[in-house]
XYZ file of C-alpha atoms in Angstrom:
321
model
C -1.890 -5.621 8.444
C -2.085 -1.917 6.676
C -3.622 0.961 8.144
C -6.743 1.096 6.249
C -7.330 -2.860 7.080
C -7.269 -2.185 11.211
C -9.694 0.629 10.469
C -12.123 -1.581 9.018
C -11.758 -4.497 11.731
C -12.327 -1.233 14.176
C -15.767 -0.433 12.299
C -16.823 -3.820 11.915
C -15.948 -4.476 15.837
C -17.421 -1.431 16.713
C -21.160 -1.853 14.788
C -20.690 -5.902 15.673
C -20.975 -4.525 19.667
C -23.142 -2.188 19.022
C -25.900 -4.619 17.569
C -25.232 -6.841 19.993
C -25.634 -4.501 22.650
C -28.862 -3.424 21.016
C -30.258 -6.552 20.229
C -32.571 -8.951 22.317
C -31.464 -12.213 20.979
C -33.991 -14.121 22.986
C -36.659 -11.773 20.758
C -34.674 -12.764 17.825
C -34.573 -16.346 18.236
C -38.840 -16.263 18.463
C -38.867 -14.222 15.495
C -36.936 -16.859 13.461
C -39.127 -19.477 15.219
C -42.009 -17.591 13.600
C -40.914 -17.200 10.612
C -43.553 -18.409 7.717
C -42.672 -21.245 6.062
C -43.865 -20.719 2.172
C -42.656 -17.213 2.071
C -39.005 -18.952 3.194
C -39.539 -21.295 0.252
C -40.216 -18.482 -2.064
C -37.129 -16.816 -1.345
C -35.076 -20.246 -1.628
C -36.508 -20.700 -5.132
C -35.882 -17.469 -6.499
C -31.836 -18.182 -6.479
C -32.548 -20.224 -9.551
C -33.459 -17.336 -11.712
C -31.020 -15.377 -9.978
C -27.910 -17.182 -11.083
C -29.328 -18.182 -14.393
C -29.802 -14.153 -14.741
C -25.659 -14.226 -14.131
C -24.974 -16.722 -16.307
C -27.452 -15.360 -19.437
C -25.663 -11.645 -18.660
C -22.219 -12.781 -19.314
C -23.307 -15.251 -22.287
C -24.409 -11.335 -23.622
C -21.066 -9.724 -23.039
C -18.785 -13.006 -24.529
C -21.341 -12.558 -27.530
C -20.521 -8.962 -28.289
C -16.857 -9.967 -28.057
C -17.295 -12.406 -30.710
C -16.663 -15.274 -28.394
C -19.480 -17.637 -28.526
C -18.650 -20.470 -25.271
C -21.657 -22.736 -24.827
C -24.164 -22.192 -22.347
C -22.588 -25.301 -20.514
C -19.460 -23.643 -19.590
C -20.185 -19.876 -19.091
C -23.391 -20.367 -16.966
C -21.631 -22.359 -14.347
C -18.576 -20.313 -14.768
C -20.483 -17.076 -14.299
C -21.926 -18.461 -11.048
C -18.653 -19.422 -9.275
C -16.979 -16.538 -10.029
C -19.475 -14.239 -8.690
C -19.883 -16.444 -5.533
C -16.225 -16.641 -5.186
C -15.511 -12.557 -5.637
C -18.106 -11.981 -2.916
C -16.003 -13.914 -0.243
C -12.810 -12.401 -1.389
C -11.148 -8.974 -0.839
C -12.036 -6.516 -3.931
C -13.473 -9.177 -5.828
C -10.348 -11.047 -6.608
C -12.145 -14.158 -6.656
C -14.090 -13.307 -9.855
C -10.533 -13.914 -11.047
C -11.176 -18.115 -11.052
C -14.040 -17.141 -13.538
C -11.355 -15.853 -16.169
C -9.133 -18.706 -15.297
C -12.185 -21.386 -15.846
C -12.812 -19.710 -19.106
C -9.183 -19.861 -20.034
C -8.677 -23.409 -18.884
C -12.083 -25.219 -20.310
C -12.033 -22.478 -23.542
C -8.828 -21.179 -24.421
C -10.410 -17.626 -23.585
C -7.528 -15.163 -23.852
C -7.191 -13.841 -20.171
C -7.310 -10.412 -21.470
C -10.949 -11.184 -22.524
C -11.612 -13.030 -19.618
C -10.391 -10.248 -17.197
C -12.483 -7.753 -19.523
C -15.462 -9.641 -19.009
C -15.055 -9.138 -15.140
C -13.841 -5.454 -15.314
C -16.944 -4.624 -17.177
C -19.541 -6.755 -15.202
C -18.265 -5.936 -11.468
C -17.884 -2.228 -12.288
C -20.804 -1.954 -14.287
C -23.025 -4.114 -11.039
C -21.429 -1.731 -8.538
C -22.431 1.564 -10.095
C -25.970 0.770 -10.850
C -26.460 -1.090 -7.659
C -24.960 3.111 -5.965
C -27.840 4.316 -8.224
C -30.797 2.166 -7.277
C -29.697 2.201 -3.547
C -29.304 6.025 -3.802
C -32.449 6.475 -5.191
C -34.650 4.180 -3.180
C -32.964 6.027 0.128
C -33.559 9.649 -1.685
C -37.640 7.984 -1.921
C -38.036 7.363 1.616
C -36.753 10.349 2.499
C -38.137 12.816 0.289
C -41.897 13.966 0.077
C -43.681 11.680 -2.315
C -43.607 14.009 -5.480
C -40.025 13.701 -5.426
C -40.354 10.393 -6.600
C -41.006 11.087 -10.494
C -37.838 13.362 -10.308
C -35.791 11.295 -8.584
C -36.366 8.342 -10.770
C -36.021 10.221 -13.855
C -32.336 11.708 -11.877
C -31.109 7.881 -11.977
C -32.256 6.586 -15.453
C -30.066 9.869 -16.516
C -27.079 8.492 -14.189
C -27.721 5.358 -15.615
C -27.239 6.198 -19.326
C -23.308 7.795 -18.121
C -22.022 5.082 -19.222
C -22.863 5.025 -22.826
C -21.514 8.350 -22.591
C -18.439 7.122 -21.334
C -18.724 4.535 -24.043
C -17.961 7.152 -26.859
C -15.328 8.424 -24.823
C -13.436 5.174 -25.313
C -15.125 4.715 -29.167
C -11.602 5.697 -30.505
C -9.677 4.182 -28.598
C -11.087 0.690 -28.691
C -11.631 1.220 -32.837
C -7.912 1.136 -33.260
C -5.617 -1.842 -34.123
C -4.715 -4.043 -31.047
C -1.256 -4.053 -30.084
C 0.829 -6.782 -30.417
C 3.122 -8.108 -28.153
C 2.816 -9.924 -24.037
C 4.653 -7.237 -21.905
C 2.265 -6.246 -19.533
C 1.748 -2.453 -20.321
C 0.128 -4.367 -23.991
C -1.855 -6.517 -22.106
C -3.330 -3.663 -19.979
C -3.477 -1.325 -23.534
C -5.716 -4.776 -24.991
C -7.890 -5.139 -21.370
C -8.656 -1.416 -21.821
C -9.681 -1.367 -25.647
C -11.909 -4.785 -24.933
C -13.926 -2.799 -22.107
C -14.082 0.068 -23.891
C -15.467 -1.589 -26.756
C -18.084 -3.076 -24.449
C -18.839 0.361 -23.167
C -19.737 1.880 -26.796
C -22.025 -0.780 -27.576
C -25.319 0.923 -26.115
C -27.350 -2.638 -27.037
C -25.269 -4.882 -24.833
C -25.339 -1.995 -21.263
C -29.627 -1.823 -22.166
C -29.679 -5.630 -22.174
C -27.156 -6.641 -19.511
C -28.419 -3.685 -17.363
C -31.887 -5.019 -17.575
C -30.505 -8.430 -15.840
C -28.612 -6.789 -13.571
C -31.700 -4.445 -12.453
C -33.899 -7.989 -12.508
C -31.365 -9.776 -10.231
C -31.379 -6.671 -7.562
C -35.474 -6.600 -8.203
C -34.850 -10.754 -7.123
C -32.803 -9.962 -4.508
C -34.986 -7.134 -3.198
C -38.079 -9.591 -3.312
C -36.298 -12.246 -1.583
C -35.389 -9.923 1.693
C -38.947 -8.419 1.745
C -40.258 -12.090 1.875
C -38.064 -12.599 4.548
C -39.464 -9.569 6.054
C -42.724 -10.819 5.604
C -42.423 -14.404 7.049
C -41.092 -12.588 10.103
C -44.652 -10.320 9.870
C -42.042 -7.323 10.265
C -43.141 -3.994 8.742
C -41.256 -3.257 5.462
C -42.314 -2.036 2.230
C -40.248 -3.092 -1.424
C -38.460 0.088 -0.675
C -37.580 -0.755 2.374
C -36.130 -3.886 1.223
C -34.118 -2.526 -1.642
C -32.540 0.411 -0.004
C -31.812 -1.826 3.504
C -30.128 -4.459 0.728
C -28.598 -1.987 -1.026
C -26.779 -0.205 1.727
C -25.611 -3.785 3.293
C -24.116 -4.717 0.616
C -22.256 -1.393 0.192
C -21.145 -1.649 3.524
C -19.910 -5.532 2.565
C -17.769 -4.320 -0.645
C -15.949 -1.395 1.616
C -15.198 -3.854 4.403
C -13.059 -6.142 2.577
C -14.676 -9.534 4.489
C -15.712 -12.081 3.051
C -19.651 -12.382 2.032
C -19.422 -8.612 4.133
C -19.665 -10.726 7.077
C -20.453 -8.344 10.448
C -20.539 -5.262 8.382
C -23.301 -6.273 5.592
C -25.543 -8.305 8.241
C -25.592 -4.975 10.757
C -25.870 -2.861 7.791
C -29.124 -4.694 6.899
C -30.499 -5.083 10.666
C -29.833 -1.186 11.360
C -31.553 -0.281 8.245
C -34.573 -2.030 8.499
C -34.582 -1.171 12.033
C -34.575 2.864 11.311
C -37.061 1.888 8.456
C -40.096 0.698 10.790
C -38.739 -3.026 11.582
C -37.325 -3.502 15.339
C -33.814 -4.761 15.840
C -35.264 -7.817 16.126
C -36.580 -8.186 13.674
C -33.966 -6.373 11.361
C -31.294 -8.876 12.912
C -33.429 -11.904 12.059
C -34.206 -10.990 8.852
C -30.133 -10.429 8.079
C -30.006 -14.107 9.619
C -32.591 -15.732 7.341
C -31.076 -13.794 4.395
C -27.711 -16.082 5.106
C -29.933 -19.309 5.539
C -32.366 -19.093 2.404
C -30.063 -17.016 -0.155
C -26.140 -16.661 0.495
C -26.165 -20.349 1.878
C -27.961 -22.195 -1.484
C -25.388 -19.811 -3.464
C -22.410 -21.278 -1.695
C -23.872 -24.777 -2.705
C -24.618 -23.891 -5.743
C -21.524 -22.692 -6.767
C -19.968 -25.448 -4.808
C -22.374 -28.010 -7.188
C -20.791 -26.088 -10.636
C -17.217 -25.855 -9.688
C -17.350 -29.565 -9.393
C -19.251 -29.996 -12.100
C -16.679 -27.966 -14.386
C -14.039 -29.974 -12.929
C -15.161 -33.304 -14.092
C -15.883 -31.548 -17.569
C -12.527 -30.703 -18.160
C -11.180 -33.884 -16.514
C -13.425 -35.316 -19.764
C -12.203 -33.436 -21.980
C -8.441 -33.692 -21.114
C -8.841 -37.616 -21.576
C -11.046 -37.060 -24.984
C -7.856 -35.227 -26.158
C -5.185 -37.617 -24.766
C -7.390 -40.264 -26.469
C -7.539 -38.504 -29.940
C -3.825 -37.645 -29.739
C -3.189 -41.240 -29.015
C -5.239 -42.685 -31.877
C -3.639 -39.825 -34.616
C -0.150 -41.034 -33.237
């Protein structure tokens, strides 16, 4: 175990005693007994236009690279491999995505890996923009607000700057060749070329924005089975900064470090601890739990299709010979 590793068990450890120190977990266990039953509902249903949000944003990025998979295969793809990178260190899950793209479409794993470079980096800077902004919004006086979202829609157009940046480079010829220094110089022109097309960041960005607007909704329903006091804002930037907190500590799903992110949040936003905790349980039990199934459901599912499609082919091959 590394240095920076028993540094974040130390954090985790520490705000793990620290919330349960603070917390009343008799007053939690009411609150969840409380909790309103249709608003819980609400927030289970919304993980259907969640992941079909992933799926359609990565149909948009394979499209721009000229690769047109059906809807059959990247969809369900899309949804494991985000599901899988959030229980893995750095994302290295989102690496089975590339490999189910390679395996089911003969995707070259240069594109595959581009499609993940571009959609985890692009997902963690705008979700530091919206998070920073909606915190910047609570705490500044309410004309701030104007400025402040007119200071991240300027942050959020960087990238198409950066985009031009890498217009040359990406216009050249590829390199031929499979030493890996090629393969890296091939990665690196694919997400560049993805970066300099400003109609593919406006529409993927506007999924991306619509599945944190989702995910904001379902927390603040949470909230509001639980009667708790939080606004939209509240939601976002308590979401937000949990799932910060998840990516830096290397665990899987942020376990520890995203849940007391989210309970300390709410609770310096106007929830109790209570009620902060609860909500960070619920959150597990109506969003991050129907996930897990549901990527469970389409890994399966894409196992059995290319089982079918390995005997199609053994049966074609069998019939030409």
């Amino acid at each position: 175990m590394n240095v920076l590793r028993v540094w974040q068990v130390i954090i985790v450890a520490v705000l793990a005693f620290v919330l349960v120190w603070r917390t009343d977990f008799d007053g939690v266990r009411q609150a969840i007994g409380g909790a309103g039953v249709w608003q819980l509902a609400a927030v289970v249903g919304l993980n259907v236009p969640i992941v079909l949000l992933l799926g359609l944003r990565s149909q948009l990025v394979l499209g721009v690279m000229g690769r047109r998979l059906p809807a059959a295969l990247v969809f369900p793809a899309a949804i494991v491999g985000n599901v899988a990178g959030s229980v893995t260190p750095v994302s290295s899950g989102e690496l089975l995505r590339a490999a189910l793209l390679r395996s089911h479409a003969d995707l070259p794993v240069e594109a595959g890996l581009a499609l993940v470079v571009f959609e985890r980096s692009m997902s963690l800077y705008l979700l530091v923009i919206t998070t920073g902004c909606a915190g910047a919004m609570l705490a500044l006086p309410g004309p701030a607000a104007p400025v402040l979202a007119g200071a991240a829609v300027l942050f959020m157009a960087v990238p198409l700057a950066a985009g031009r940046a890498f217009g040359s480079q990406a216009s050249g010829a590829p390199e031929a060749g499979g030493s890996f220094a090629v393969r890296a110089s091939r990665l690196m022109r694919t997400v560049g070329a993805l970066l300099h097309d400003p109609g593919l960041y406006v529409r993927w960005g506007a999924c991306t924005l619509a599945v944190f607007a989702l995910n904001g909704l379902q927390v603040w329903l949470v909230a509001d089975s639980l009667h708790a006091s939080a606004s939209g804002l509240d939601a976002w930037t308590a979401l937000g900064t949990s799932q910060l907190a998840g990516i830096a500590s290397l665990l899987p799903f942020g376990l520890g470090a995203s849940d007391g992110s989210l309970a300390a949040v709410l609770g310096k936003l106007g929830s109790t601890l209570q009620e902060g905790a609860a909500v960070a349980v619920l959150v597990r039990m109506t969003s991050t739990l129907p996930l897990i199934m549901i990527a469970l459901g389409c890994y399966l599912y894409l196992m059995r299709r290319g089982r079918a499609v390995e005997a199609s082919g053994g049966a074609q091959r069998e019939a030409a010979g």
